mmCIF file of C-alpha atoms and ligand atoms in Angstrom:
data_model
loop_
_atom_site.group_PDB
_atom_site.id
_atom_site.type_symbol
_atom_site.label_atom_id
_atom_site.label_comp_id
_atom_site.label_asym_id
_atom_site.label_seq_id
_atom_site.Cartn_x
_atom_site.Cartn_y
_atom_site.Cartn_z
ATOM 1 C CA UNK A 749 -0.088 0.033 -0.012
ATOM 2 C CA UNK A 750 1.348 3.461 -0.773
ATOM 3 C CA UNK A 751 2.008 5.952 1.951
ATOM 4 C CA UNK A 752 -0.459 8.526 2.990
ATOM 5 C CA UNK A 753 0.564 11.949 2.051
ATOM 6 C CA UNK A 754 -0.207 14.468 4.850
ATOM 7 C CA UNK A 755 -0.418 18.213 4.367
ATOM 8 C CA UNK A 756 -0.057 20.436 7.334
ATOM 9 C CA UNK A 757 -1.931 23.816 7.794
ATOM 10 C CA UNK A 758 -0.145 26.140 10.243
ATOM 11 C CA UNK A 759 3.167 24.488 9.645
ATOM 12 C CA UNK A 760 5.208 27.303 11.370
ATOM 13 C CA UNK A 761 3.210 27.330 14.467
ATOM 14 C CA UNK A 762 3.961 25.460 17.790
ATOM 15 C CA UNK A 763 1.586 22.628 16.897
ATOM 16 C CA UNK A 764 2.604 22.678 13.206
ATOM 17 C CA UNK A 765 6.294 22.069 13.921
ATOM 18 C CA UNK A 766 5.306 19.232 16.220
ATOM 19 C CA UNK A 767 3.100 17.761 13.448
ATOM 20 C CA UNK A 768 5.975 17.881 10.988
ATOM 21 C CA UNK A 769 8.044 15.845 13.380
ATOM 22 C CA UNK A 770 5.263 13.564 14.221
ATOM 23 C CA UNK A 771 4.171 12.842 10.438
ATOM 24 C CA UNK A 772 7.855 12.322 9.541
ATOM 25 C CA UNK A 773 8.275 9.808 12.327
ATOM 26 C CA UNK A 774 4.941 7.932 11.620
ATOM 27 C CA UNK A 775 4.886 4.708 9.623
ATOM 28 C CA UNK A 776 2.826 4.589 6.478
ATOM 29 C CA UNK A 777 2.825 8.462 6.213
ATOM 30 C CA UNK A 778 5.088 11.179 4.859
ATOM 31 C CA UNK A 779 4.835 14.984 4.842
ATOM 32 C CA UNK A 780 3.523 16.187 1.434
ATOM 33 C CA UNK A 781 3.973 19.858 2.389
ATOM 34 C CA UNK A 782 3.154 22.559 4.920
ATOM 35 C CA UNK A 783 1.467 26.018 4.512
ATOM 36 C CA UNK A 784 1.454 29.055 6.868
ATOM 37 C CA UNK A 785 -0.270 32.308 6.571
ATOM 38 C CA UNK A 786 0.749 34.548 3.696
ATOM 39 C CA UNK A 787 3.661 36.751 4.868
ATOM 40 C CA UNK A 788 4.775 34.349 7.562
ATOM 41 C CA UNK A 789 8.533 35.070 7.866
ATOM 42 C CA UNK A 790 9.420 31.372 7.700
ATOM 43 C CA UNK A 791 8.172 30.896 4.242
ATOM 44 C CA UNK A 792 10.640 28.862 2.050
ATOM 45 C CA UNK A 793 12.375 27.427 5.140
ATOM 46 C CA UNK A 794 12.949 23.622 5.125
ATOM 47 C CA UNK A 795 10.242 21.805 7.049
ATOM 48 C CA UNK A 796 12.560 19.527 8.742
ATOM 49 C CA UNK A 797 14.724 22.372 10.069
ATOM 50 C CA UNK A 798 11.674 24.165 11.181
ATOM 51 C CA UNK A 799 10.613 21.126 13.164
ATOM 52 C CA UNK A 800 14.212 20.649 14.714
ATOM 53 C CA UNK A 801 14.849 17.321 12.837
ATOM 54 C CA UNK A 802 16.910 16.527 9.645
ATOM 55 C CA UNK A 803 16.116 18.564 6.522
ATOM 56 C CA UNK A 804 13.160 17.287 4.358
ATOM 57 C CA UNK A 805 14.015 18.966 1.150
ATOM 58 C CA UNK A 806 10.571 20.578 1.340
ATOM 59 C CA UNK A 807 10.104 24.277 2.021
ATOM 60 C CA UNK A 808 7.179 26.032 3.950
ATOM 61 C CA UNK A 809 4.556 27.313 1.249
ATOM 62 C CA UNK A 810 1.562 29.623 1.494
ATOM 63 C CA UNK A 811 -0.640 28.098 -1.509
ATOM 64 C CA UNK A 812 -3.369 26.326 0.404
ATOM 65 C CA UNK A 813 -5.079 24.859 -2.799
ATOM 66 C CA UNK A 814 -1.675 23.344 -3.980
ATOM 67 C CA UNK A 815 -1.289 21.586 -0.605
ATOM 68 C CA UNK A 816 -4.862 20.192 -0.841
ATOM 69 C CA UNK A 817 -4.047 18.873 -4.316
ATOM 70 C CA UNK A 818 -1.012 16.824 -3.215
ATOM 71 C CA UNK A 819 -2.308 15.556 0.027
ATOM 72 C CA UNK A 820 -4.676 12.574 0.973
ATOM 73 C CA UNK A 821 -5.347 14.262 4.287
ATOM 74 C CA UNK A 822 -4.634 17.671 5.804
ATOM 75 C CA UNK A 823 -4.156 18.485 9.544
ATOM 76 C CA UNK A 824 -5.124 21.943 10.690
ATOM 77 C CA UNK A 825 -3.936 23.532 13.955
ATOM 78 C CA UNK A 826 -4.292 27.151 13.060
ATOM 79 C CA UNK A 827 -6.916 29.817 14.053
ATOM 80 C CA UNK A 828 -10.872 29.601 13.752
ATOM 81 C CA UNK A 829 -11.162 31.859 10.785
ATOM 82 C CA UNK A 830 -8.544 29.975 8.624
ATOM 83 C CA UNK A 831 -9.895 26.608 9.764
ATOM 84 C CA UNK A 832 -13.382 27.573 8.438
ATOM 85 C CA UNK A 833 -11.795 28.195 4.936
ATOM 86 C CA UNK A 834 -9.836 25.053 5.202
ATOM 87 C CA UNK A 835 -12.974 22.978 6.057
ATOM 88 C CA UNK A 836 -14.844 24.450 3.067
ATOM 89 C CA UNK A 837 -11.838 23.462 0.811
ATOM 90 C CA UNK A 838 -11.809 19.952 2.196
ATOM 91 C CA UNK A 839 -15.518 19.701 1.518
ATOM 92 C CA UNK A 840 -15.058 20.851 -2.087
ATOM 93 C CA UNK A 841 -12.046 18.859 -2.878
ATOM 94 C CA UNK A 842 -13.094 15.711 -0.861
ATOM 95 C CA UNK A 843 -9.705 15.760 1.106
ATOM 96 C CA UNK A 844 -9.822 14.131 4.466
ATOM 97 C CA UNK A 845 -9.497 16.787 7.185
ATOM 98 C CA UNK A 846 -8.205 16.623 10.762
ATOM 99 C CA UNK A 847 -8.719 19.737 12.837
ATOM 100 C CA UNK A 848 -7.464 20.580 16.360
ATOM 101 C CA UNK A 849 -8.045 24.356 16.264
ATOM 102 C CA UNK A 850 -9.954 25.559 19.439
ATOM 103 C CA UNK A 851 -11.992 28.683 20.295
ATOM 104 C CA UNK A 852 -14.407 28.162 17.509
ATOM 105 C CA UNK A 853 -17.811 30.038 17.637
ATOM 106 C CA UNK A 854 -20.997 28.111 17.132
ATOM 107 C CA UNK A 855 -21.399 29.216 13.290
ATOM 108 C CA UNK A 856 -17.813 28.297 12.658
ATOM 109 C CA UNK A 857 -18.362 24.877 14.488
ATOM 110 C CA UNK A 858 -21.342 24.296 12.378
ATOM 111 C CA UNK A 859 -19.243 24.876 9.032
ATOM 112 C CA UNK A 860 -16.557 22.230 10.273
ATOM 113 C CA UNK A 861 -19.282 19.645 11.244
ATOM 114 C CA UNK A 862 -21.062 20.227 7.851
ATOM 115 C CA UNK A 863 -17.834 19.477 5.962
ATOM 116 C CA UNK A 864 -18.327 16.007 7.405
ATOM 117 C CA UNK A 865 -21.316 15.403 4.888
ATOM 118 C CA UNK A 866 -18.973 15.656 1.954
ATOM 119 C CA UNK A 867 -15.492 14.227 3.365
ATOM 120 C CA UNK A 868 -13.964 12.621 6.350
ATOM 121 C CA UNK A 869 -13.513 15.116 9.277
ATOM 122 C CA UNK A 870 -11.840 14.243 12.513
ATOM 123 C CA UNK A 871 -12.288 17.114 15.145
ATOM 124 C CA UNK A 872 -11.020 17.126 18.747
ATOM 125 C CA UNK A 873 -10.242 19.677 21.414
ATOM 126 C CA UNK A 874 -7.541 17.367 22.735
ATOM 127 C CA UNK A 875 -5.865 14.863 20.480
ATOM 128 C CA UNK A 876 -3.784 12.989 23.009
ATOM 129 C CA UNK A 877 -4.669 9.385 23.076
ATOM 130 C CA UNK A 878 -4.055 9.420 26.855
ATOM 131 C CA UNK A 879 -6.653 12.038 27.616
ATOM 132 C CA UNK A 880 -9.232 10.634 25.428
ATOM 133 C CA UNK A 881 -8.721 7.287 27.315
ATOM 134 C CA UNK A 882 -9.038 9.037 30.582
ATOM 135 C CA UNK A 883 -12.085 10.759 29.452
ATOM 136 C CA UNK A 884 -13.753 7.294 28.423
ATOM 137 C CA UNK A 885 -12.529 5.785 31.723
ATOM 138 C CA UNK A 886 -13.967 8.654 33.886
ATOM 139 C CA UNK A 887 -17.578 8.154 32.169
ATOM 140 C CA UNK A 888 -17.361 4.383 32.991
ATOM 141 C CA UNK A 889 -16.140 4.771 36.465
ATOM 142 C CA UNK A 890 -18.684 7.412 37.169
ATOM 143 C CA UNK A 891 -21.507 4.988 35.819
ATOM 144 C CA UNK A 892 -20.327 2.350 38.035
ATOM 145 C CA UNK A 893 -20.260 4.279 41.287
ATOM 146 C CA UNK A 894 -23.150 6.096 43.133
ATOM 147 C CA UNK A 895 -22.991 9.468 44.596
ATOM 148 C CA UNK A 896 -21.532 8.300 47.753
ATOM 149 C CA UNK A 897 -18.255 8.933 45.817
ATOM 150 C CA UNK A 898 -17.575 12.632 45.444
ATOM 151 C CA UNK A 899 -16.129 13.679 42.163
ATOM 152 C CA UNK A 900 -13.347 16.326 42.158
ATOM 153 C CA UNK A 901 -11.363 17.400 39.114
ATOM 154 C CA UNK A 902 -8.001 19.148 39.576
ATOM 155 C CA UNK A 903 -5.945 20.503 36.677
ATOM 156 C CA UNK A 904 -2.612 22.374 36.423
ATOM 157 C CA UNK A 905 -1.095 24.271 33.385
ATOM 158 C CA UNK A 906 1.679 26.729 32.575
ATOM 159 C CA UNK A 907 1.430 30.316 33.811
ATOM 160 C CA UNK A 908 0.392 31.684 30.333
ATOM 161 C CA UNK A 909 -2.863 29.894 30.052
ATOM 162 C CA UNK A 910 -5.754 32.504 29.953
ATOM 163 C CA UNK A 911 -8.924 30.210 30.574
ATOM 164 C CA UNK A 912 -9.939 28.067 33.547
ATOM 165 C CA UNK A 913 -10.856 25.282 34.098
ATOM 166 C CA UNK A 914 -9.191 23.848 31.023
ATOM 167 C CA UNK A 915 -11.328 22.596 28.234
ATOM 168 C CA UNK A 916 -9.929 19.121 29.002
ATOM 169 C CA UNK A 917 -11.044 19.420 32.608
ATOM 170 C CA UNK A 918 -14.477 20.342 31.432
ATOM 171 C CA UNK A 919 -14.640 17.384 29.090
ATOM 172 C CA UNK A 920 -13.627 15.170 32.020
ATOM 173 C CA UNK A 921 -16.360 16.820 34.056
ATOM 174 C CA UNK A 922 -19.014 16.218 31.110
ATOM 175 C CA UNK A 923 -17.920 12.603 30.929
ATOM 176 C CA UNK A 924 -18.333 12.186 34.640
ATOM 177 C CA UNK A 925 -21.729 13.882 34.420
ATOM 178 C CA UNK A 926 -22.892 11.574 31.512
ATOM 179 C CA UNK A 927 -21.688 8.518 33.355
ATOM 180 C CA UNK A 928 -23.908 9.614 36.212
ATOM 181 C CA UNK A 929 -26.886 10.550 33.970
ATOM 182 C CA UNK A 930 -26.669 14.246 35.006
ATOM 183 C CA UNK A 931 -26.102 17.462 33.224
ATOM 184 C CA UNK A 932 -22.567 19.040 34.081
ATOM 185 C CA UNK A 933 -24.218 22.654 34.331
ATOM 186 C CA UNK A 934 -26.441 21.538 37.069
ATOM 187 C CA UNK A 935 -23.790 19.960 39.415
ATOM 188 C CA UNK A 936 -20.618 21.881 38.604
ATOM 189 C CA UNK A 937 -18.788 23.654 41.429
ATOM 190 C CA UNK A 938 -16.229 25.812 39.750
ATOM 191 C CA UNK A 939 -14.829 27.749 42.642
ATOM 192 C CA UNK A 940 -14.669 27.640 46.508
ATOM 193 C CA UNK A 941 -13.514 30.358 48.636
ATOM 194 C CA UNK A 942 -14.467 31.476 52.228
ATOM 195 C CA UNK A 943 -17.556 30.138 54.081
ATOM 196 C CA UNK A 944 -18.808 27.978 51.401
ATOM 197 C CA UNK A 945 -20.854 25.512 53.514
ATOM 198 C CA UNK A 946 -20.524 21.687 53.288
ATOM 199 C CA UNK A 947 -20.136 19.916 49.964
ATOM 200 C CA UNK A 948 -23.400 19.134 48.171
ATOM 201 C CA UNK A 949 -23.881 15.537 47.321
ATOM 202 C CA UNK A 950 -23.739 14.817 43.742
ATOM 203 C CA UNK A 951 -21.667 18.072 42.846
ATOM 204 C CA UNK A 952 -18.689 17.783 40.583
ATOM 205 C CA UNK A 953 -15.883 20.076 41.853
ATOM 206 C CA UNK A 954 -13.167 21.820 39.880
ATOM 207 C CA UNK A 955 -9.751 23.208 41.194
ATOM 208 C CA UNK A 956 -7.253 24.868 39.113
ATOM 209 C CA UNK A 957 -3.401 25.449 39.539
ATOM 210 C CA UNK A 958 -1.275 27.616 37.302
ATOM 211 C CA UNK A 959 2.608 27.798 37.155
ATOM 212 C CA UNK A 960 5.766 26.999 35.261
ATOM 213 C CA UNK A 961 5.582 25.450 31.935
ATOM 214 C CA UNK A 962 3.259 22.455 32.771
ATOM 215 C CA UNK A 963 1.768 21.250 29.413
ATOM 216 C CA UNK A 964 -1.299 19.950 31.189
ATOM 217 C CA UNK A 965 -1.995 17.716 34.276
ATOM 218 C CA UNK A 966 -5.412 16.461 35.074
ATOM 219 C CA UNK A 967 -6.779 14.262 37.887
ATOM 220 C CA UNK A 968 -10.329 13.069 38.396
ATOM 221 C CA UNK A 969 -10.743 11.894 42.094
ATOM 222 C CA UNK A 970 -13.725 9.619 43.116
ATOM 223 C CA UNK A 971 -13.719 10.035 46.949
ATOM 224 C CA UNK A 972 -15.954 7.934 49.258
ATOM 225 C CA UNK A 973 -15.573 7.313 52.990
ATOM 226 C CA UNK A 974 -12.310 5.316 53.471
ATOM 227 C CA UNK A 975 -11.460 4.888 49.805
ATOM 228 C CA UNK A 976 -10.444 6.942 46.655
ATOM 229 C CA UNK A 977 -9.994 6.223 42.978
ATOM 230 C CA UNK A 978 -7.833 8.508 40.961
ATOM 231 C CA UNK A 979 -7.621 8.796 37.248
ATOM 232 C CA UNK A 980 -4.557 11.014 36.302
ATOM 233 C CA UNK A 981 -3.046 12.205 32.922
ATOM 234 C CA UNK A 982 0.027 14.211 32.701
ATOM 235 C CA UNK A 983 1.157 15.718 29.385
ATOM 236 C CA UNK A 984 4.849 16.284 29.056
ATOM 237 C CA UNK A 985 5.149 17.823 25.530
ATOM 238 C CA UNK A 986 2.792 18.935 22.860
ATOM 239 C CA UNK A 987 4.192 16.189 20.656
ATOM 240 C CA UNK A 988 1.448 13.942 22.292
ATOM 241 C CA UNK A 989 -1.298 16.136 20.581
ATOM 242 C CA UNK A 990 0.697 16.034 17.204
ATOM 243 C CA UNK A 991 1.060 12.270 17.387
ATOM 244 C CA UNK A 992 -2.742 11.727 18.094
ATOM 245 C CA UNK A 993 -3.648 13.970 15.080
ATOM 246 C CA UNK A 994 -1.227 11.993 12.891
ATOM 247 C CA UNK A 995 -2.933 8.806 14.185
ATOM 248 C CA UNK A 996 -6.285 10.297 13.327
ATOM 249 C CA UNK A 997 -4.865 11.263 9.827
ATOM 250 C CA UNK A 998 -3.920 7.553 9.260
ATOM 251 C CA UNK A 999 -7.286 6.248 10.517
ATOM 252 C CA UNK A 1000 -9.087 8.449 7.866
ATOM 253 C CA UNK A 1001 -7.813 6.333 4.932
ATOM 254 C CA UNK A 1002 -10.681 4.527 3.198
ATOM 255 C CA UNK A 1003 -13.183 5.818 5.701
ATOM 256 C CA UNK A 1004 -16.754 6.981 4.794
ATOM 257 C CA UNK A 1005 -17.523 10.749 4.916
ATOM 258 C CA UNK A 1006 -18.543 11.855 8.336
ATOM 259 C CA UNK A 1007 -17.869 14.113 11.168
ATOM 260 C CA UNK A 1008 -15.806 12.024 13.703
ATOM 261 C CA UNK A 1009 -14.143 12.530 17.051
ATOM 262 C CA UNK A 1010 -11.058 10.873 18.629
ATOM 263 C CA UNK A 1011 -13.420 8.578 20.496
ATOM 264 C CA UNK A 1012 -14.388 7.092 17.054
ATOM 265 C CA UNK A 1013 -10.706 6.867 16.139
ATOM 266 C CA UNK A 1014 -9.769 5.142 19.330
ATOM 267 C CA UNK A 1015 -12.985 3.101 19.515
ATOM 268 C CA UNK A 1016 -13.525 4.170 23.138
HETATM 269 P P1 NAD B 857 0.415 28.939 16.998
HETATM 270 O O1 NAD B 857 -0.003 30.326 17.120
HETATM 271 O O2 NAD B 857 1.786 28.613 17.405
HETATM 272 O O3 NAD B 857 0.317 28.393 15.470
HETATM 273 C C1 NAD B 857 -0.856 28.687 14.592
HETATM 274 C C2 NAD B 857 -0.233 28.914 13.276
HETATM 275 O O4 NAD B 857 -1.366 29.020 12.337
HETATM 276 C C3 NAD B 857 0.597 30.157 13.114
HETATM 277 O O5 NAD B 857 1.898 29.684 12.569
HETATM 278 C C4 NAD B 857 -0.182 30.940 12.115
HETATM 279 O O6 NAD B 857 0.693 31.891 11.407
HETATM 280 C C5 NAD B 857 -0.818 29.960 11.298
HETATM 281 N N1 NAD B 857 -1.950 30.464 10.538
HETATM 282 C C6 NAD B 857 -2.795 31.595 10.835
HETATM 283 N N2 NAD B 857 -3.661 31.647 9.727
HETATM 284 C C7 NAD B 857 -3.233 30.775 8.800
HETATM 285 C C8 NAD B 857 -3.889 30.550 7.519
HETATM 286 N N3 NAD B 857 -4.865 31.143 7.019
HETATM 287 N N4 NAD B 857 -3.280 29.622 6.849
HETATM 288 C C9 NAD B 857 -2.211 28.833 7.258
HETATM 289 N N5 NAD B 857 -1.635 29.164 8.541
HETATM 290 C C10 NAD B 857 -2.299 29.918 9.144
HETATM 291 O O7 NAD B 857 -0.630 28.134 17.765
HETATM 292 P P2 NAD B 857 -0.508 26.602 18.333
HETATM 293 O O8 NAD B 857 -0.161 26.613 19.768
HETATM 294 O O9 NAD B 857 0.259 25.781 17.410
HETATM 295 O O10 NAD B 857 -2.074 26.114 18.336
HETATM 296 C C11 NAD B 857 -2.791 26.242 17.145
HETATM 297 C C12 NAD B 857 -4.258 25.815 17.508
HETATM 298 O O11 NAD B 857 -4.331 24.501 17.934
HETATM 299 C C13 NAD B 857 -4.865 26.676 18.674
HETATM 300 O O12 NAD B 857 -6.271 26.781 18.406
HETATM 301 C C14 NAD B 857 -4.798 25.721 19.973
HETATM 302 O O13 NAD B 857 -5.731 25.969 20.927
HETATM 303 C C15 NAD B 857 -4.945 24.371 19.248
HETATM 304 N N6 NAD B 857 -4.482 23.289 19.973
HETATM 305 C C16 NAD B 857 -5.256 22.120 20.076
HETATM 306 C C17 NAD B 857 -4.762 20.890 20.606
HETATM 307 C C18 NAD B 857 -5.593 19.783 20.405
HETATM 308 O O14 NAD B 857 -5.138 18.583 20.883
HETATM 309 N N7 NAD B 857 -6.796 19.763 19.784
HETATM 310 C C19 NAD B 857 -3.517 20.930 21.132
HETATM 311 C C20 NAD B 857 -2.746 22.082 21.199
HETATM 312 C C21 NAD B 857 -3.267 23.289 20.457
#
């Protein structure tokens, strides 16, 4: 079988560089090319050198249509307004599309989901295989336990992160709530300070730490009298998101059109 040609959108970005490395290291795939925004100062630079690996003999480009033409699948970690255009192009050309861009407004999200009517789209707010497994496990554990187990979620991220709790912590909370058959919005306790009163039975609590260059730590604790279960994931480097996205890109080969998640890819 011939190798899958992967095109990378946002190739000069933090995730783009990690994706060049992950796609180069993956078996059964190669980097067909990478594009960044017009005017990006890295234009023409060798992709391997951009990614901190050996030269690949391919320069960073800015012609998105040409990238789609030579790719079996494109991976997009850019910005919402660019991802909307990329999703439209994927639908028009039938190119498989893996997207990790976050912060989409609901109209933008609809355009990306709609592209799944015409081509294979895999979308995730977190492409780490470990986090997706932790989310699935959290739902199963919550379903197996009653509310004599208090659920608390703690996350830690680097000092530059601007939102809290993290999207991943909220996804873990949604999974725990789904396992219990409740809606997270009805039971979430997102901050305690001062005379809070006793914990409400059935609440799902969140706590947030910020500091250093932590890529992302998450722990879900199920605490009953005299015993505790903890599910923990620790991200050491953003390469794990890139490896997950490349795994998803390989999974798209031969797949029917649809809007898929990492849970579909991992069969969780
Ligand atoms: P970044 O700012 O380092 O990189 C984004 C790149 O996209 C930049 O190089 C920018 O020039 C480029 N870009 C902008 N417009 C473009 C266009 N029209 N065409 C091509 N390239 C364009 O950001 P980052 O840290 O790499 O993150 C990118 C996105 O991925 C963010 O939304 C982030 O939240 C998300 N992200 C998702 C996951 C996940 O697992 N889903 C993990 C990490 C980051």
